Amino acid sequence: MKYHATILIELKDGILDPQGRAVEGVLRGLGYRVENVRVGRVLEMELEAPSEPEARESALSIAKALANPVMEVYALEALKPLQEVL
């Protein structure tokens, strides 16, 4: 069965995020009252697995492989089965 996974990878708290600060500056320049803006990466993918637990395990394994463990954290934000088209 195929599943759609959404993975979020972002910098750990305390790691300087210059991209987030730049975005925060732009938003403040536009008049928004925001603080502590952080920029991360969102990965959307389709993966095939025999069951949902195995799909979850595969998605987390992929996230672990792509994240820098020194600077980043990751999370599986969503996992849902895809309807097969006949």
mmCIF file with all atom_site columns, C-alpha atoms in Angstrom:
data_model
loop_
_atom_site.group_PDB
_atom_site.id
_atom_site.type_symbol
_atom_site.label_atom_id
_atom_site.label_alt_id
_atom_site.label_comp_id
_atom_site.label_asym_id
_atom_site.label_entity_id
_atom_site.label_seq_id
_atom_site.pdbx_PDB_ins_code
_atom_site.Cartn_x
_atom_site.Cartn_y
_atom_site.Cartn_z
_atom_site.occupancy
_atom_site.B_iso_or_equiv
_atom_site.pdbx_formal_charge
_atom_site.auth_seq_id
_atom_site.auth_comp_id
_atom_site.auth_asym_id
_atom_site.auth_atom_id
_atom_site.pdbx_PDB_model_num
ATOM 1  C CA . MET A 1 1  ? 0.000  0.000  0.000   1.00 0.00 ? 1  MET A CA 1
ATOM 2  C CA . LYS A 1 2  ? 1.142  3.558  -0.641  1.00 0.00 ? 2  LYS A CA 1
ATOM 3  C CA . TYR A 1 3  ? 1.241  6.267  2.009   1.00 0.00 ? 3  TYR A CA 1
ATOM 4  C CA . HIS A 1 4  ? 1.741  10.010 1.925   1.00 0.00 ? 4  HIS A CA 1
ATOM 5  C CA . ALA A 1 5  ? 4.169  11.276 4.568   1.00 0.00 ? 5  ALA A CA 1
ATOM 6  C CA . THR A 1 6  ? 4.929  14.810 5.696   1.00 0.00 ? 6  THR A CA 1
ATOM 7  C CA . ILE A 1 7  ? 8.199  15.270 7.575   1.00 0.00 ? 7  ILE A CA 1
ATOM 8  C CA . LEU A 1 8  ? 9.363  18.466 9.268   1.00 0.00 ? 8  LEU A CA 1
ATOM 9  C CA . ILE A 1 9  ? 13.070 19.116 9.872   1.00 0.00 ? 9  ILE A CA 1
ATOM 10 C CA . GLU A 1 10 ? 14.072 22.243 11.781  1.00 0.00 ? 10 GLU A CA 1
ATOM 11 C CA . LEU A 1 11 ? 16.975 23.646 13.738  1.00 0.00 ? 11 LEU A CA 1
ATOM 12 C CA . LYS A 1 12 ? 17.196 22.760 17.416  1.00 0.00 ? 12 LYS A CA 1
ATOM 13 C CA . ASP A 1 13 ? 16.326 25.436 19.945  1.00 0.00 ? 13 ASP A CA 1
ATOM 14 C CA . GLY A 1 14 ? 19.361 27.546 20.687  1.00 0.00 ? 14 GLY A CA 1
ATOM 15 C CA . ILE A 1 15 ? 20.870 27.128 17.201  1.00 0.00 ? 15 ILE A CA 1
ATOM 16 C CA . LEU A 1 16 ? 21.187 30.473 15.428  1.00 0.00 ? 16 LEU A CA 1
ATOM 17 C CA . ASP A 1 17 ? 18.699 30.674 12.549  1.00 0.00 ? 17 ASP A CA 1
ATOM 18 C CA . PRO A 1 18 ? 19.802 33.531 10.254  1.00 0.00 ? 18 PRO A CA 1
ATOM 19 C CA . GLN A 1 19 ? 17.123 32.667 7.694   1.00 0.00 ? 19 GLN A CA 1
ATOM 20 C CA . GLY A 1 20 ? 14.459 32.847 10.376  1.00 0.00 ? 20 GLY A CA 1
ATOM 21 C CA . ARG A 1 21 ? 15.776 36.205 11.550  1.00 0.00 ? 21 ARG A CA 1
ATOM 22 C CA . ALA A 1 22 ? 15.693 37.526 7.984   1.00 0.00 ? 22 ALA A CA 1
ATOM 23 C CA . VAL A 1 23 ? 12.097 36.379 7.556   1.00 0.00 ? 23 VAL A CA 1
ATOM 24 C CA . GLU A 1 24 ? 11.214 37.931 10.911  1.00 0.00 ? 24 GLU A CA 1
ATOM 25 C CA . GLY A 1 25 ? 12.747 41.242 9.787   1.00 0.00 ? 25 GLY A CA 1
ATOM 26 C CA . VAL A 1 26 ? 10.739 41.198 6.570   1.00 0.00 ? 26 VAL A CA 1
ATOM 27 C CA . LEU A 1 27 ? 7.508  40.386 8.391   1.00 0.00 ? 27 LEU A CA 1
ATOM 28 C CA . ARG A 1 28 ? 8.099  43.155 10.919  1.00 0.00 ? 28 ARG A CA 1
ATOM 29 C CA . GLY A 1 29 ? 8.839  45.521 8.042   1.00 0.00 ? 29 GLY A CA 1
ATOM 30 C CA . LEU A 1 30 ? 5.440  44.616 6.640   1.00 0.00 ? 30 LEU A CA 1
ATOM 31 C CA . GLY A 1 31 ? 3.833  45.534 9.949   1.00 0.00 ? 31 GLY A CA 1
ATOM 32 C CA . TYR A 1 32 ? 3.309  42.058 11.453  1.00 0.00 ? 32 TYR A CA 1
ATOM 33 C CA . ARG A 1 33 ? 3.998  41.626 15.138  1.00 0.00 ? 33 ARG A CA 1
ATOM 34 C CA . VAL A 1 34 ? 5.996  38.390 15.135  1.00 0.00 ? 34 VAL A CA 1
ATOM 35 C CA . GLU A 1 35 ? 8.901  37.039 17.122  1.00 0.00 ? 35 GLU A CA 1
ATOM 36 C CA . ASN A 1 36 ? 11.104 33.948 17.225  1.00 0.00 ? 36 ASN A CA 1
ATOM 37 C CA . VAL A 1 37 ? 10.536 33.024 13.562  1.00 0.00 ? 37 VAL A CA 1
ATOM 38 C CA . ARG A 1 38 ? 12.220 29.717 12.693  1.00 0.00 ? 38 ARG A CA 1
ATOM 39 C CA . VAL A 1 39 ? 12.705 28.363 9.190   1.00 0.00 ? 39 VAL A CA 1
ATOM 40 C CA . GLY A 1 40 ? 12.716 24.617 8.563   1.00 0.00 ? 40 GLY A CA 1
ATOM 41 C CA . ARG A 1 41 ? 12.252 22.117 5.781   1.00 0.00 ? 41 ARG A CA 1
ATOM 42 C CA . VAL A 1 42 ? 9.072  20.238 4.933   1.00 0.00 ? 42 VAL A CA 1
ATOM 43 C CA . LEU A 1 43 ? 9.404  17.008 2.990   1.00 0.00 ? 43 LEU A CA 1
ATOM 44 C CA . GLU A 1 44 ? 6.346  15.539 1.290   1.00 0.00 ? 44 GLU A CA 1
ATOM 45 C CA . MET A 1 45 ? 6.663  12.029 -0.091  1.00 0.00 ? 45 MET A CA 1
ATOM 46 C CA . GLU A 1 46 ? 4.825  8.949  -1.183  1.00 0.00 ? 46 GLU A CA 1
ATOM 47 C CA . LEU A 1 47 ? 6.212  5.678  0.054   1.00 0.00 ? 47 LEU A CA 1
ATOM 48 C CA . GLU A 1 48 ? 5.192  2.085  -0.223  1.00 0.00 ? 48 GLU A CA 1
ATOM 49 C CA . ALA A 1 49 ? 4.938  -0.220 2.793   1.00 0.00 ? 49 ALA A CA 1
ATOM 50 C CA . PRO A 1 50 ? 2.903  -3.296 3.736   1.00 0.00 ? 50 PRO A CA 1
ATOM 51 C CA . SER A 1 51 ? 1.314  -1.583 6.764   1.00 0.00 ? 51 SER A CA 1
ATOM 52 C CA . GLU A 1 52 ? 0.957  1.811  8.439   1.00 0.00 ? 52 GLU A CA 1
ATOM 53 C CA . PRO A 1 53 ? 3.418  1.005  11.262  1.00 0.00 ? 53 PRO A CA 1
ATOM 54 C CA . GLU A 1 54 ? 6.023  -0.002 8.683   1.00 0.00 ? 54 GLU A CA 1
ATOM 55 C CA . ALA A 1 55 ? 5.330  3.143  6.641   1.00 0.00 ? 55 ALA A CA 1
ATOM 56 C CA . ARG A 1 56 ? 5.783  5.221  9.819   1.00 0.00 ? 56 ARG A CA 1
ATOM 57 C CA . GLU A 1 57 ? 9.053  3.425  10.555  1.00 0.00 ? 57 GLU A CA 1
ATOM 58 C CA . SER A 1 58 ? 10.299 4.044  6.996   1.00 0.00 ? 58 SER A CA 1
ATOM 59 C CA . ALA A 1 59 ? 9.352  7.729  7.104   1.00 0.00 ? 59 ALA A CA 1
ATOM 60 C CA . LEU A 1 60 ? 11.114 8.220  10.441  1.00 0.00 ? 60 LEU A CA 1
ATOM 61 C CA . SER A 1 61 ? 14.171 6.385  9.126   1.00 0.00 ? 61 SER A CA 1
ATOM 62 C CA . ILE A 1 62 ? 14.249 8.724  6.112   1.00 0.00 ? 62 ILE A CA 1
ATOM 63 C CA . ALA A 1 63 ? 13.913 11.774 8.368   1.00 0.00 ? 63 ALA A CA 1
ATOM 64 C CA . LYS A 1 64 ? 16.727 10.543 10.576  1.00 0.00 ? 64 LYS A CA 1
ATOM 65 C CA . ALA A 1 65 ? 18.952 10.031 7.525   1.00 0.00 ? 65 ALA A CA 1
ATOM 66 C CA . LEU A 1 66 ? 18.258 13.540 6.192   1.00 0.00 ? 66 LEU A CA 1
ATOM 67 C CA . ALA A 1 67 ? 18.486 15.542 9.416   1.00 0.00 ? 67 ALA A CA 1
ATOM 68 C CA . ASN A 1 68 ? 21.779 16.708 10.865  1.00 0.00 ? 68 ASN A CA 1
ATOM 69 C CA . PRO A 1 69 ? 21.590 15.291 14.419  1.00 0.00 ? 69 PRO A CA 1
ATOM 70 C CA . VAL A 1 70 ? 23.951 17.925 15.789  1.00 0.00 ? 70 VAL A CA 1
ATOM 71 C CA . MET A 1 71 ? 21.856 20.897 14.675  1.00 0.00 ? 71 MET A CA 1
ATOM 72 C CA . GLU A 1 72 ? 18.410 19.669 13.679  1.00 0.00 ? 72 GLU A CA 1
ATOM 73 C CA . VAL A 1 73 ? 15.362 17.841 15.001  1.00 0.00 ? 73 VAL A CA 1
ATOM 74 C CA . TYR A 1 74 ? 12.743 16.051 12.930  1.00 0.00 ? 74 TYR A CA 1
ATOM 75 C CA . ALA A 1 75 ? 9.162  14.949 13.260  1.00 0.00 ? 75 ALA A CA 1
ATOM 76 C CA . LEU A 1 76 ? 6.670  12.974 11.234  1.00 0.00 ? 76 LEU A CA 1
ATOM 77 C CA . GLU A 1 77 ? 3.858  15.520 10.928  1.00 0.00 ? 77 GLU A CA 1
ATOM 78 C CA . ALA A 1 78 ? 1.387  13.353 9.002   1.00 0.00 ? 78 ALA A CA 1
ATOM 79 C CA . LEU A 1 79 ? 1.033  9.895  7.519   1.00 0.00 ? 79 LEU A CA 1
ATOM 80 C CA . LYS A 1 80 ? -2.030 8.827  5.567   1.00 0.00 ? 80 LYS A CA 1
ATOM 81 C CA . PRO A 1 81 ? -2.825 6.007  3.178   1.00 0.00 ? 81 PRO A CA 1
ATOM 82 C CA . LEU A 1 82 ? -3.240 6.900  -0.478  1.00 0.00 ? 82 LEU A CA 1
ATOM 83 C CA . GLN A 1 83 ? -6.225 5.593  -2.378  1.00 0.00 ? 83 GLN A CA 1
ATOM 84 C CA . GLU A 1 84 ? -5.214 3.240  -5.114  1.00 0.00 ? 84 GLU A CA 1
ATOM 85 C CA . VAL A 1 85 ? -6.478 4.227  -8.556  1.00 0.00 ? 85 VAL A CA 1
ATOM 86 C CA . LEU A 1 86 ? -7.853 1.261  -10.487 1.00 0.00 ? 86 LEU A CA 1
#
